[in-house]
Coordinates of C-alpha atoms and ligand atoms in Angstrom, one line a residue:
Chain A
M145 CA 1.9 11.4 -32.1
K146 CA 4.9 10.1 -31.0
I147 CA 4.1 8.0 -27.7
A148 CA 7.1 6.9 -25.7
V149 CA 7.7 3.7 -23.2
C150 CA 10.4 3.7 -20.6
V151 CA 11.5 -0.3 -19.8
S152 CA 14.1 -1.4 -17.4
H153 CA 15.8 -4.5 -17.3
V154 CA 15.6 -6.3 -14.1
P155 CA 16.6 -9.6 -12.4
D156 CA 14.0 -12.7 -13.0
T157 CA 11.6 -12.3 -10.1
A158 CA 12.9 -16.5 -9.8
A159 CA 15.9 -15.3 -9.0
K160 CA 18.3 -16.3 -5.3
I161 CA 19.6 -12.9 -4.8
N162 CA 23.1 -12.5 -3.3
I163 CA 25.0 -9.6 -2.2
G164 CA 27.9 -8.3 -3.8
S165 CA 31.7 -8.3 -2.2
D166 CA 31.4 -4.8 -1.5
G167 CA 28.3 -5.3 0.6
K168 CA 26.0 -2.7 -1.1
T169 CA 25.2 -4.1 -4.3
L170 CA 23.7 -7.5 -6.6
D171 CA 26.3 -9.6 -7.8
P172 CA 24.9 -10.6 -11.1
N173 CA 26.7 -13.7 -11.2
G174 CA 24.4 -16.7 -12.3
V175 CA 20.9 -14.1 -12.8
T176 CA 18.7 -13.9 -15.5
F177 CA 17.7 -10.6 -16.7
I178 CA 14.2 -9.7 -17.6
V179 CA 11.8 -7.4 -19.0
N180 CA 10.4 -5.7 -15.9
P181 CA 7.0 -7.2 -15.6
Y182 CA 4.6 -4.1 -15.3
D183 CA 6.7 -2.4 -18.5
E184 CA 5.1 -5.6 -20.4
F185 CA 1.6 -4.2 -19.6
A186 CA 3.2 -0.3 -20.4
V187 CA 4.5 -1.3 -23.9
E188 CA 1.4 -3.3 -25.2
E189 CA -0.7 -0.5 -24.2
A190 CA 1.4 1.9 -26.0
L191 CA 0.9 -0.3 -28.8
K192 CA -2.9 -0.5 -28.5
T193 CA -2.8 3.2 -28.7
K194 CA -1.1 3.9 -31.8
E195 CA -2.4 1.3 -34.0
K196 CA -6.0 3.2 -32.6
I197 CA -4.6 6.7 -33.4
G198 CA -1.7 6.0 -35.1
G199 CA 1.9 7.8 -34.5
E200 CA 5.0 6.3 -33.7
T201 CA 6.4 4.5 -31.0
V202 CA 10.2 4.7 -29.1
A203 CA 11.0 2.5 -26.1
I204 CA 13.7 4.4 -23.6
S205 CA 16.0 2.5 -21.6
L206 CA 18.7 3.7 -19.5
G207 CA 21.2 1.3 -18.1
T208 CA 24.0 -0.9 -19.6
D209 CA 24.6 -2.7 -22.6
A210 CA 23.0 -5.1 -21.0
N211 CA 19.8 -3.6 -21.6
K212 CA 19.6 -3.9 -25.2
E213 CA 18.6 -7.2 -24.8
T214 CA 15.3 -5.9 -23.1
L215 CA 14.8 -3.4 -25.7
R216 CA 14.9 -5.7 -28.7
K217 CA 12.1 -7.8 -26.8
V218 CA 9.7 -4.7 -27.0
L219 CA 11.1 -4.0 -30.5
A220 CA 10.4 -7.6 -31.5
M221 CA 6.6 -6.9 -29.8
G222 CA 6.3 -4.0 -32.4
I223 CA 7.6 -0.6 -30.9
D224 CA 9.0 1.3 -33.7
N225 CA 12.0 2.6 -32.1
A226 CA 14.6 1.8 -29.1
V227 CA 16.8 4.3 -26.9
L228 CA 19.6 3.2 -24.8
L229 CA 20.7 6.2 -21.9
K230 CA 24.1 4.2 -21.4
D231 CA 25.3 4.1 -18.1
D232 CA 27.0 2.2 -15.6
S233 CA 26.5 4.0 -13.1
Y234 CA 24.0 3.7 -10.1
R235 CA 21.8 5.9 -10.3
D236 CA 19.0 6.7 -7.6
S237 CA 15.3 7.5 -9.1
I238 CA 15.2 10.8 -9.4
S239 CA 18.2 11.0 -10.8
V240 CA 17.2 7.8 -13.4
A241 CA 13.9 10.2 -14.3
K242 CA 15.4 12.9 -14.5
A243 CA 17.3 11.5 -17.7
L244 CA 14.5 9.9 -19.2
A245 CA 12.6 13.3 -18.4
E246 CA 15.3 15.2 -21.1
E247 CA 14.9 11.9 -23.3
I248 CA 11.4 11.7 -23.3
K249 CA 11.7 16.0 -24.2
A250 CA 14.2 15.7 -26.7
Q251 CA 11.7 12.7 -28.6
N252 CA 8.6 15.3 -28.2
A253 CA 6.6 12.5 -27.1
E254 CA 3.1 13.8 -25.7
L255 CA 2.0 10.3 -24.1
V256 CA 4.3 8.0 -22.1
F257 CA 3.7 4.8 -20.3
F258 CA 5.7 3.5 -17.7
G259 CA 5.6 0.2 -15.7
K260 CA 4.3 0.8 -12.3
Q261 CA 7.2 -0.4 -10.6
S262 CA 10.3 -1.7 -11.2
V263 CA 10.9 -5.4 -9.6
D264 CA 14.2 -4.5 -8.3
F265 CA 14.3 -1.2 -6.2
D266 CA 10.2 -1.8 -6.2
N267 CA 10.4 2.5 -5.4
S268 CA 7.0 2.8 -8.0
V269 CA 8.3 6.2 -8.5
V270 CA 10.3 6.4 -11.3
G271 CA 6.8 7.4 -13.5
Q272 CA 5.9 10.2 -11.3
L273 CA 9.0 11.7 -10.9
T274 CA 9.5 11.8 -14.3
A275 CA 6.4 13.9 -15.1
E276 CA 6.9 16.3 -12.7
F277 CA 10.1 16.9 -14.2
L278 CA 8.2 17.0 -17.5
G279 CA 5.5 19.2 -16.6
Y280 CA 3.2 16.1 -17.4
N281 CA 0.1 15.3 -16.0
C282 CA 0.3 11.8 -14.7
I283 CA -2.0 8.8 -13.3
S284 CA 0.0 6.5 -11.7
V285 CA -1.4 2.3 -11.1
V286 CA -3.7 2.8 -13.9
V287 CA -6.0 -1.0 -14.5
S288 CA -8.2 0.6 -17.9
F289 CA -7.0 3.6 -20.3
S290 CA -8.7 5.7 -22.6
L291 CA -8.0 8.4 -24.9
E292 CA -10.2 10.6 -26.9
G293 CA -9.1 13.9 -28.2
N294 CA -7.3 15.4 -25.7
K295 CA -8.8 13.5 -23.0
I296 CA -7.8 11.0 -20.7
I297 CA -10.1 8.7 -18.4
C298 CA -8.5 5.6 -16.6
E299 CA -9.2 3.7 -13.8
R300 CA -6.9 3.7 -11.0
E301 CA -6.1 0.9 -8.5
I302 CA -6.5 2.0 -4.6
E303 CA -7.4 -0.1 -1.6
G304 CA -10.4 -1.7 -1.8
G305 CA -11.8 -0.4 -5.0
K306 CA -10.5 1.9 -7.7
E307 CA -10.7 5.7 -8.8
I308 CA -11.7 7.0 -12.0
V309 CA -9.4 9.5 -13.1
E310 CA -9.3 12.6 -16.0
T311 CA -6.7 14.4 -17.1
T312 CA -5.8 15.4 -20.7
L313 CA -2.4 15.2 -22.9
P314 CA 0.1 15.3 -22.3
A315 CA 0.7 12.8 -19.8
L316 CA 2.6 10.1 -18.6
I317 CA 0.4 6.9 -17.6
T318 CA 2.1 4.2 -14.7
A319 CA 0.8 0.6 -15.2
Q320 CA -0.9 -1.6 -13.5
K321 CA -1.3 -5.8 -14.1
G322 CA -5.1 -5.7 -15.2
L323 CA -4.4 -3.4 -17.9
N324 CA -3.9 -5.5 -20.7
D325 CA -2.8 -8.3 -21.8
P326 CA 0.6 -8.2 -23.1
R327 CA 1.0 -9.5 -26.7
Y328 CA 3.8 -12.3 -27.3
A329 CA 6.3 -11.1 -30.3
S330 CA 6.1 -13.1 -33.7
L331 CA 8.8 -14.7 -35.0
K332 CA 8.8 -12.2 -38.2
G333 CA 8.5 -9.1 -35.5
I334 CA 11.3 -11.1 -34.0
M335 CA 13.5 -10.9 -37.0
A336 CA 12.8 -7.0 -37.8
A337 CA 14.2 -6.5 -34.0
K338 CA 17.3 -8.1 -34.6
K339 CA 17.9 -5.7 -37.9
K340 CA 16.5 -2.1 -35.8
E341 CA 19.2 -0.3 -34.6
I342 CA 19.4 1.1 -30.9
L343 CA 20.6 4.3 -30.8
E344 CA 23.0 5.2 -27.9
K345 CA 23.0 7.9 -26.2
Q346 CA 24.4 9.6 -23.0
P347 CA 22.5 10.5 -20.2
S348 CA 23.4 13.8 -18.5
A349 CA 25.3 13.1 -15.4
A350 CA 23.7 11.8 -12.1
S351 CA 23.5 13.4 -8.8
N352 CA 21.9 11.0 -6.4
S353 CA 20.6 12.1 -3.1
I354 CA 20.2 8.4 -1.9
E355 CA 23.1 6.7 -0.3
I356 CA 23.5 2.6 0.0
I357 CA 24.9 1.9 3.0
T358 CA 24.6 -1.6 3.3
M359 CA 22.4 -4.4 1.3
K360 CA 22.1 -7.1 3.2
K361 CA 19.3 -9.9 3.2
P362 CA 16.4 -10.3 5.6
S363 CA 17.5 -12.3 8.6
P364 CA 16.1 -15.8 7.4
K365 CA 13.1 -17.0 9.4
Q366 CA 13.1 -20.0 11.6
A367 CA 11.1 -22.8 10.3
G368 CA 8.6 -23.1 12.3
K369 CA 6.0 -26.1 13.9
I370 CA 4.3 -28.8 11.7
L371 CA 1.7 -29.6 14.5
G372 CA -0.2 -32.3 12.6
T373 CA -1.2 -33.8 9.6
D374 CA -4.8 -33.6 10.1
A375 CA -8.0 -31.8 11.8
T376 CA -6.6 -33.3 15.0
A377 CA -4.6 -30.8 15.3
V378 CA -6.8 -28.0 15.3
P379 CA -7.0 -27.0 18.7
E380 CA -3.6 -26.6 19.2
L381 CA -3.2 -24.4 16.2
V382 CA -6.1 -22.3 17.6
R383 CA -4.3 -22.3 21.2
L384 CA -0.8 -21.1 19.9
L385 CA -2.1 -18.3 17.6
R386 CA -4.4 -17.1 20.8
E387 CA -2.2 -17.8 23.6
E388 CA 1.6 -17.6 22.0
A389 CA 1.2 -15.5 18.9
K390 CA -1.7 -13.4 20.9
V391 CA -3.3 -12.9 17.0
I392 CA -6.6 -14.1 17.1
Chain B
M144 CA 20.3 22.2 12.9
A145 CA 16.3 23.0 13.0
N146 CA 14.7 19.5 12.3
K147 CA 10.8 20.3 10.9
I148 CA 8.8 17.9 10.1
L149 CA 6.0 17.5 8.0
V150 CA 3.7 15.1 8.2
F151 CA 1.0 14.6 5.4
I152 CA -2.6 12.9 6.9
E153 CA -4.4 11.1 4.5
Q154 CA -8.4 11.1 4.5
R155 CA -10.9 8.9 2.5
N156 CA -14.4 9.5 3.4
G157 CA -13.6 12.5 6.2
K158 CA -11.8 9.7 8.0
I159 CA -7.9 9.7 8.5
K160 CA -6.2 6.7 8.2
K161 CA -4.8 4.5 10.7
S162 CA -1.6 4.7 8.3
S163 CA -1.1 7.9 8.6
L164 CA -1.2 7.9 12.5
E165 CA 1.7 5.1 12.4
A166 CA 3.6 8.2 10.4
V167 CA 2.7 11.0 12.7
K168 CA 4.0 8.4 15.7
A169 CA 7.7 7.6 13.3
A170 CA 7.7 11.0 12.9
S171 CA 7.2 12.5 16.3
D172 CA 10.4 9.6 18.0
I173 CA 13.0 10.7 15.3
A174 CA 11.8 13.9 16.4
Q175 CA 12.8 13.4 19.8
K176 CA 16.3 11.6 18.7
L177 CA 16.8 15.2 16.3
S178 CA 15.1 17.8 18.6
G179 CA 13.2 18.8 16.3
S180 CA 9.7 19.5 15.6
V181 CA 6.2 17.3 13.8
E182 CA 3.4 19.5 12.4
A183 CA 0.6 17.8 10.4
V184 CA -0.8 18.6 7.3
S185 CA -4.1 17.1 5.4
I186 CA -6.2 18.5 2.8
G187 CA -10.0 17.5 1.8
N188 CA -13.9 19.3 2.8
E189 CA -14.6 18.0 5.9
I190 CA -12.1 15.9 8.0
E191 CA -13.3 14.4 11.8
N192 CA -11.3 14.5 14.8
L193 CA -8.3 16.3 13.0
E194 CA -7.1 17.0 16.8
K195 CA -6.5 13.2 17.4
V196 CA -2.5 13.6 15.4
G197 CA -2.0 15.3 18.8
G198 CA -2.5 12.5 20.5
Y199 CA 0.5 10.9 18.5
G200 CA 2.9 13.5 18.6
A201 CA 1.9 16.3 16.2
C202 CA 1.5 19.7 17.7
K203 CA -0.1 21.2 15.2
I204 CA -2.6 20.6 11.8
T205 CA -3.3 22.9 9.1
H206 CA -6.3 21.6 6.6
F207 CA -6.5 22.7 3.4
K208 CA -9.9 22.8 2.7
N209 CA -12.5 22.9 -0.5
A210 CA -15.4 20.6 -1.5
A211 CA -13.6 20.1 -4.9
L212 CA -10.8 18.2 -3.0
E213 CA -13.1 16.2 -0.9
N214 CA -11.6 12.8 -3.5
Y215 CA -8.0 12.7 -4.3
S216 CA -6.7 14.9 -7.3
P217 CA -2.8 14.4 -6.9
S218 CA -1.7 18.0 -9.4
A219 CA -3.8 20.2 -6.0
Y220 CA -2.2 17.7 -3.2
A221 CA 1.5 17.9 -4.3
D222 CA 0.8 22.1 -5.3
I223 CA -0.3 22.8 -1.8
I224 CA 2.1 20.7 0.2
A225 CA 4.9 22.3 -2.3
K226 CA 3.4 26.1 -1.2
Y227 CA 2.9 25.0 1.8
S228 CA 6.3 24.5 2.8
G229 CA 7.9 26.6 0.4
E230 CA 6.2 29.3 3.4
K231 CA 7.0 27.4 6.3
N232 CA 10.5 25.5 5.3
F233 CA 10.0 22.6 6.5
D234 CA 13.5 20.0 6.2
I235 CA 11.6 16.5 6.3
F236 CA 8.3 15.1 4.8
F237 CA 6.7 11.5 6.1
F238 CA 3.9 10.0 3.8
A239 CA 2.3 6.9 4.4
A240 CA 3.6 4.3 1.6
S241 CA -0.3 4.1 0.6
S242 CA -1.7 4.1 -2.9
M243 CA -1.9 7.9 -2.2
G244 CA 1.2 8.3 -0.7
K245 CA 3.5 6.3 -3.3
D246 CA 1.7 8.4 -5.7
L247 CA 1.9 12.0 -4.3
A248 CA 5.4 11.9 -2.5
P249 CA 7.9 11.7 -5.4
R250 CA 5.9 14.8 -7.0
V251 CA 5.9 16.3 -3.6
A252 CA 10.2 15.6 -3.7
V253 CA 10.4 17.2 -6.6
K254 CA 8.3 20.2 -6.1
T255 CA 10.2 20.6 -3.1
D256 CA 14.2 19.9 -3.7
S257 CA 14.0 16.5 -1.4
G258 CA 15.9 13.4 -1.6
L259 CA 13.4 10.1 -1.4
A260 CA 12.8 7.2 0.7
M261 CA 10.0 4.6 -0.1
D262 CA 8.5 2.5 1.9
C263 CA 10.9 2.1 4.9
I264 CA 10.1 0.0 7.4
L265 CA 12.3 0.7 9.8
L266 CA 14.2 4.5 10.9
N267 CA 17.4 5.4 12.7
C268 CA 19.0 7.7 13.8
E269 CA 22.6 8.1 14.3
S270 CA 24.7 11.1 14.4
N271 CA 21.8 13.4 13.5
E272 CA 21.2 11.2 10.5
I273 CA 18.1 9.3 10.0
I274 CA 19.2 6.0 8.7
A275 CA 16.4 4.1 6.4
T276 CA 15.9 0.3 5.7
R277 CA 13.7 -0.8 3.5
P278 CA 13.1 -3.8 1.7
I279 CA 14.0 -4.3 -2.3
Y280 CA 13.9 -7.0 -4.8
A281 CA 10.4 -8.2 -3.0
G282 CA 12.0 -8.5 0.0
K283 CA 14.8 -10.8 -1.0
A284 CA 17.2 -8.4 0.3
L285 CA 17.2 -5.0 2.7
I286 CA 18.9 -2.0 2.4
E287 CA 19.9 1.0 4.7
V288 CA 19.8 4.6 3.3
K289 CA 20.4 7.8 4.0
L290 CA 19.6 11.0 2.3
T291 CA 22.2 13.0 1.4
S292 CA 19.9 16.5 0.0
P293 CA 19.3 19.1 2.3
K294 CA 15.7 18.1 1.7
K295 CA 14.3 14.9 2.6
V296 CA 11.2 12.9 2.2
F297 CA 10.0 9.6 4.1
A298 CA 7.2 7.2 2.9
L299 CA 6.6 4.7 5.4
R300 CA 5.2 0.8 4.8
P301 CA 1.9 0.9 5.7
N302 CA 1.2 -1.3 9.0
V303 CA 4.6 -1.9 10.2
F304 CA 5.5 1.1 12.6
N305 CA 3.5 0.7 15.6
P306 CA 0.8 4.1 16.4
G307 CA 1.3 3.3 20.0
T308 CA -1.6 4.2 22.5
P309 CA -2.3 7.7 22.1
T310 CA -1.7 10.5 24.7
D311 CA -4.8 12.7 24.8
K312 CA -3.2 15.9 23.6
K313 CA -5.1 18.0 21.0
A314 CA -3.1 19.4 18.3
D315 CA -3.8 22.8 17.7
V316 CA -6.6 22.7 14.3
S317 CA -6.2 25.7 11.7
I318 CA -8.5 25.4 8.3
I319 CA -7.4 27.0 5.2
N320 CA -9.9 27.8 2.5
V321 CA -8.4 26.6 -1.4
D322 CA -9.2 28.7 -4.2
S323 CA -9.6 27.4 -7.5
P324 CA -6.9 24.5 -6.5
N325 CA -5.2 23.0 -9.6
L326 CA -7.2 19.7 -10.7
S327 CA -5.3 19.0 -13.6
V328 CA -5.5 15.7 -12.7
K329 CA -8.9 14.5 -10.8
V330 CA -10.1 11.6 -9.4
V331 CA -13.9 12.0 -10.7
D332 CA -15.2 9.0 -8.9
I333 CA -14.7 6.2 -6.5
K334 CA -15.1 2.6 -7.0
K335 CA -15.6 0.6 -4.0
S336 CA -15.2 -3.3 -4.5
E337 CA -18.5 -4.4 -2.2
G338 CA -17.1 -3.8 1.2
K339 CA -14.6 -6.0 1.5
I340 CA -11.3 -5.3 3.4
D341 CA -8.3 -4.7 1.1
V342 CA -5.2 -7.7 1.7
A343 CA -3.6 -4.4 1.9
E344 CA -5.0 -2.7 4.7
A345 CA -5.8 -5.8 6.7
D346 CA -4.5 -6.4 10.3
I347 CA -5.1 -10.7 9.4
I348 CA -5.1 -12.2 5.8
V349 CA -6.3 -15.4 4.5
S350 CA -5.4 -16.6 1.2
G351 CA -6.0 -19.7 -0.8
G352 CA -4.0 -21.0 -3.5
R353 CA -4.0 -23.5 -6.1
G354 CA -5.1 -26.2 -3.3
M355 CA -7.9 -25.1 -3.1
K356 CA -8.6 -27.2 -6.0
G357 CA -11.9 -24.3 -7.9
P358 CA -13.4 -20.8 -7.4
E359 CA -16.0 -22.7 -5.9
H360 CA -13.8 -23.3 -2.7
F361 CA -12.9 -20.3 -2.3
K362 CA -16.1 -19.8 0.0
L363 CA -14.1 -21.8 2.5
V364 CA -11.6 -19.0 2.3
E365 CA -14.0 -16.2 2.6
D366 CA -15.5 -18.4 5.5
L367 CA -12.4 -18.7 7.7
A368 CA -11.7 -14.8 6.8
E369 CA -15.3 -13.8 8.1
V370 CA -14.3 -15.4 11.5
L371 CA -11.6 -14.2 12.1
G372 CA -12.1 -10.4 10.1
A373 CA -9.8 -11.1 7.8
A374 CA -9.3 -9.9 4.7
S375 CA -9.2 -12.7 1.5
G376 CA -6.0 -13.0 -0.4
A377 CA -4.9 -14.9 -3.3
S378 CA -1.8 -16.6 -5.2
R379 CA -0.9 -16.0 -8.8
A380 CA -1.9 -19.3 -9.9
V381 CA -5.9 -18.3 -8.7
V382 CA -5.8 -15.0 -10.1
D383 CA -4.5 -15.9 -13.2
A384 CA -6.7 -19.0 -13.2
G385 CA -9.6 -16.6 -12.8
W386 CA -10.6 -17.6 -9.9
R387 CA -10.1 -14.2 -7.8
P388 CA -9.5 -10.9 -8.7
H389 CA -5.6 -9.1 -9.2
S390 CA -6.6 -7.2 -6.4
E391 CA -6.5 -10.2 -3.7
Q392 CA -3.0 -11.4 -5.3
V393 CA -0.5 -11.4 -2.5
G394 CA 3.0 -11.6 -4.2
Q395 CA 6.0 -10.0 -6.1
T396 CA 3.8 -8.8 -8.9
G397 CA 0.8 -8.3 -6.3
K398 CA 0.6 -6.6 -3.2
T399 CA 3.1 -6.9 -0.3
V400 CA 1.0 -7.3 2.8
S401 CA 3.0 -7.3 6.5
P402 CA 0.3 -8.4 8.8
S403 CA 0.3 -9.2 11.9
L404 CA -1.3 -13.0 11.1
Y405 CA -1.0 -14.9 7.4
V406 CA -2.8 -17.7 6.6
A407 CA -1.8 -19.8 3.5
L408 CA -4.5 -22.2 2.4
G409 CA -3.5 -25.0 -0.7
I410 CA -0.2 -22.5 -1.5
S411 CA 2.8 -23.6 -2.4
G412 CA 5.1 -21.1 -1.1
A413 CA 6.8 -19.8 -4.4
I414 CA 9.6 -17.3 -4.0
Q415 CA 7.7 -14.7 -6.0
H416 CA 4.6 -15.4 -3.0
L417 CA 7.2 -15.4 -0.2
A418 CA 8.4 -12.5 -1.7
G419 CA 5.4 -10.6 -0.9
M420 CA 4.1 -12.0 2.4
R421 CA 7.7 -13.2 4.4
S422 CA 7.2 -10.1 6.5
S423 CA 4.3 -10.9 7.9
K424 CA 4.2 -11.1 11.7
Y425 CA 2.8 -14.9 12.3
I426 CA 2.5 -17.0 9.1
V427 CA 0.1 -20.4 9.4
A428 CA 0.3 -22.6 6.7
I429 CA -2.2 -25.5 5.4
N430 CA -0.3 -27.6 2.8
K431 CA -0.7 -31.3 2.5
D432 CA 2.6 -31.7 1.2
K433 CA 4.6 -31.6 4.4
D434 CA 7.8 -30.4 1.9
A435 CA 6.0 -27.4 0.2
P436 CA 8.5 -24.3 0.7
I437 CA 5.7 -22.2 2.7
F438 CA 6.4 -24.5 5.4
Q439 CA 9.9 -22.7 6.2
V440 CA 8.6 -19.5 6.4
A441 CA 5.5 -20.7 8.4
D442 CA 5.4 -19.9 12.4
Y443 CA 2.7 -23.0 12.4
G444 CA 2.0 -25.8 10.4
I445 CA -0.3 -27.9 9.5
A446 CA 0.5 -30.7 6.5
G447 CA -3.2 -31.5 6.1
D448 CA -6.1 -32.1 3.8
V449 CA -7.4 -28.1 3.6
F450 CA -11.2 -29.5 3.2
E451 CA -10.8 -31.1 6.4
V452 CA -8.5 -28.6 8.5
V453 CA -10.0 -25.4 7.1
P454 CA -13.8 -26.3 8.5
A455 CA -12.4 -27.8 11.8
M456 CA -10.2 -24.3 12.5
I457 CA -13.4 -22.2 11.1
E458 CA -15.7 -24.2 14.3
E459 CA -12.9 -24.0 16.6
I460 CA -12.3 -20.4 16.0
K461 CA -16.4 -19.9 16.1
K462 CA -16.1 -21.6 19.6
I463 CA -13.7 -19.6 21.4
K464 CA -15.0 -16.6 20.1
S465 CA -18.3 -17.3 21.3
Ligands
FAD275 C1 6.9 -12.8 -13.0 C2 6.4 -13.8 -12.2 C3 5.9 -13.0 -11.0 C4 5.5 -14.0 -10.1 N1 4.3 -13.4 -9.2 C5 3.9 -13.9 -8.3 C6 2.9 -13.0 -7.0 O1 2.8 -12.1 -7.1 N2 2.3 -13.8 -6.5 C7 2.3 -15.0 -6.6 O2 1.1 -16.1 -5.6 N3 2.6 -16.0 -7.4 C8 3.7 -15.0 -8.4 N4 4.4 -15.7 -9.3 C9 3.9 -17.1 -9.7 C10 4.6 -18.1 -8.6 O3 6.0 -18.5 -9.2 C11 3.7 -19.6 -8.2 O4 3.3 -20.2 -9.5 C12 2.5 -19.5 -7.8 O5 2.6 -18.4 -6.7 C13 1.9 -20.9 -7.4 O6 0.7 -20.4 -7.1 P1 0.1 -21.1 -5.7 O7 0.7 -21.9 -4.5 O8 -1.5 -21.3 -5.9 O9 0.3 -23.2 -6.3 P2 0.9 -24.0 -6.8 O10 2.8 -23.7 -6.6 O11 0.1 -24.9 -7.5 O12 0.6 -25.2 -5.2 C14 -0.5 -25.6 -4.7 C15 -0.6 -25.9 -3.4 O13 -1.5 -27.0 -2.5 C16 -1.1 -28.1 -2.4 N5 -2.6 -28.9 -2.0 C17 -2.7 -29.3 -3.6 N6 -4.4 -29.9 -2.8 C18 -4.4 -29.5 -1.4 C19 -5.2 -29.7 -0.6 N7 -6.2 -30.2 -0.7 N8 -5.1 -29.3 0.4 C20 -3.7 -28.5 1.0 N9 -3.1 -28.6 0.2 C21 -3.2 -28.8 -0.8 C22 0.0 -28.3 -3.0 O14 0.3 -29.1 -1.7 C23 0.6 -27.3 -3.6 O15 1.7 -26.8 -2.7 C24 4.8 -15.4 -10.3 C25 5.5 -15.9 -11.7 C26 6.4 -15.4 -12.6 C27 7.2 -16.4 -13.4

């Protein structure tokens, strides 16, 4: 069976975010990019599933040449093949999902893993959208996954607990932290990944339905008051919470 | 242009969730500005007090009923909403960006050919268009967006929109029985985490970090949470150390929260942690390092030892509450 995993290339979570001069985009200067943290869980689950049932794994990323760095990293973890859907333009989630769905169809992958959310635009929707375009069954925010024959059972994290969800192949799963412990790339894996070819393809043109009017930084919070250095400040703290903030 | 708005009402165990009422109120505020109308839709088995959505501004609620729909089924729920909207021609859909809403809204967007704006924290109208503000990069930046598609889906971050005080208007309730729903993806069971409040839904959160020194001291975090009626949360450092479950993690790779009060105990305030909680209305920090970055976002702080300050807080709050 062909197993696909979709990965995105995102600003490091420690990065300071600056807005570009157009007031609508991120200024990428000085920002390091990493494999989207949730996608590492998706990659690990794809690798584990292949180890169990055999088949072939392919990683797909949509973006610029810079995304090759992320694709190399997942090849080094053990993914067999990589495809870059090369596109420099701004795409909204729906438009990204359409392009990914086309490629997954072309790859004939019956099982697909995504991270539950890309930590740049934080929409948490590209997996579900892609599944809809493919007509695949989809379970999001998954913390445990099992596949027996055609049948899938997952645990999905919700407020205050977990849902046990059942479905069948073909399916798309979005990974939440806790699903597994992503492996580190071995030296051998890193060497092998350097030699692998990343297939470049042109996705169909974007048609966005979301328009960014402005991008800005949140107004900085005024640093508050330090009321003291020990328990003697507690009555004043509790009084402020009650009388000024009115939250308790 | 008719602006027919449909709000999805989420239920768990037959009870309407507060975040859905927030969405009804926000939709009705928008409807006033756009001279539109608001209806609601719910899916499940028995649900209490469906008519109460009227108090928040929906004139009508249609409930799709089948015992097999008591638990969430993404496939069935999305099909039902898409079919209903095809019949009634809604233009705008509102969801709460809860676990269910985040899963369902994108599916409905594809099925109804709508544009999609997730996790909105502010909605405005300008020349008859809805302008939504949403956080990106875990709240390190904000974007204002508009949807250019004829049909539109908005999902609103829970706990941000004020549902206001309801009027005593009652919505018209109609119940439609669903035959053979599409259960190709279905929830077969729910495991609750022992009756605790979840950080994602809590109005007050008390979180502990590495400054708590060990898992055994989280009793103190939980005790303070208890007197405040709060949920307990954690930094990633203590989740990674195995002191606390991941479901409690607040931050960029945990949960994004916006309670009325967030109390950080022994948390340094790393950028990834701040990303998840900086939009809280009030922030209190207890940290013995007066230069810890958490104090830059805190409204009130005590630069002292948690083991001395927290027990005093518990006593003081007990005193005023009794
Ligand atoms: C990709 C990535 C994603 C991340 N995502 C998240 C995330 O989602 N959430 C998150 O929280 N972090 C996240 N982090 C980790 C983050 O960078 C920090 O490492 C983490 O938040 C630190 O946790 P802490 O504040 O508990 O610990 P520390 O930074 O070690 O801080 C402990 C604090 O306790 C104080 N202290 C010690 N003893 C006492 C005492 N007796 N009384 C009072 N104060 C005391 C110290 O002064 C210190 O400020 C992420 C990191 C990366 C790389």
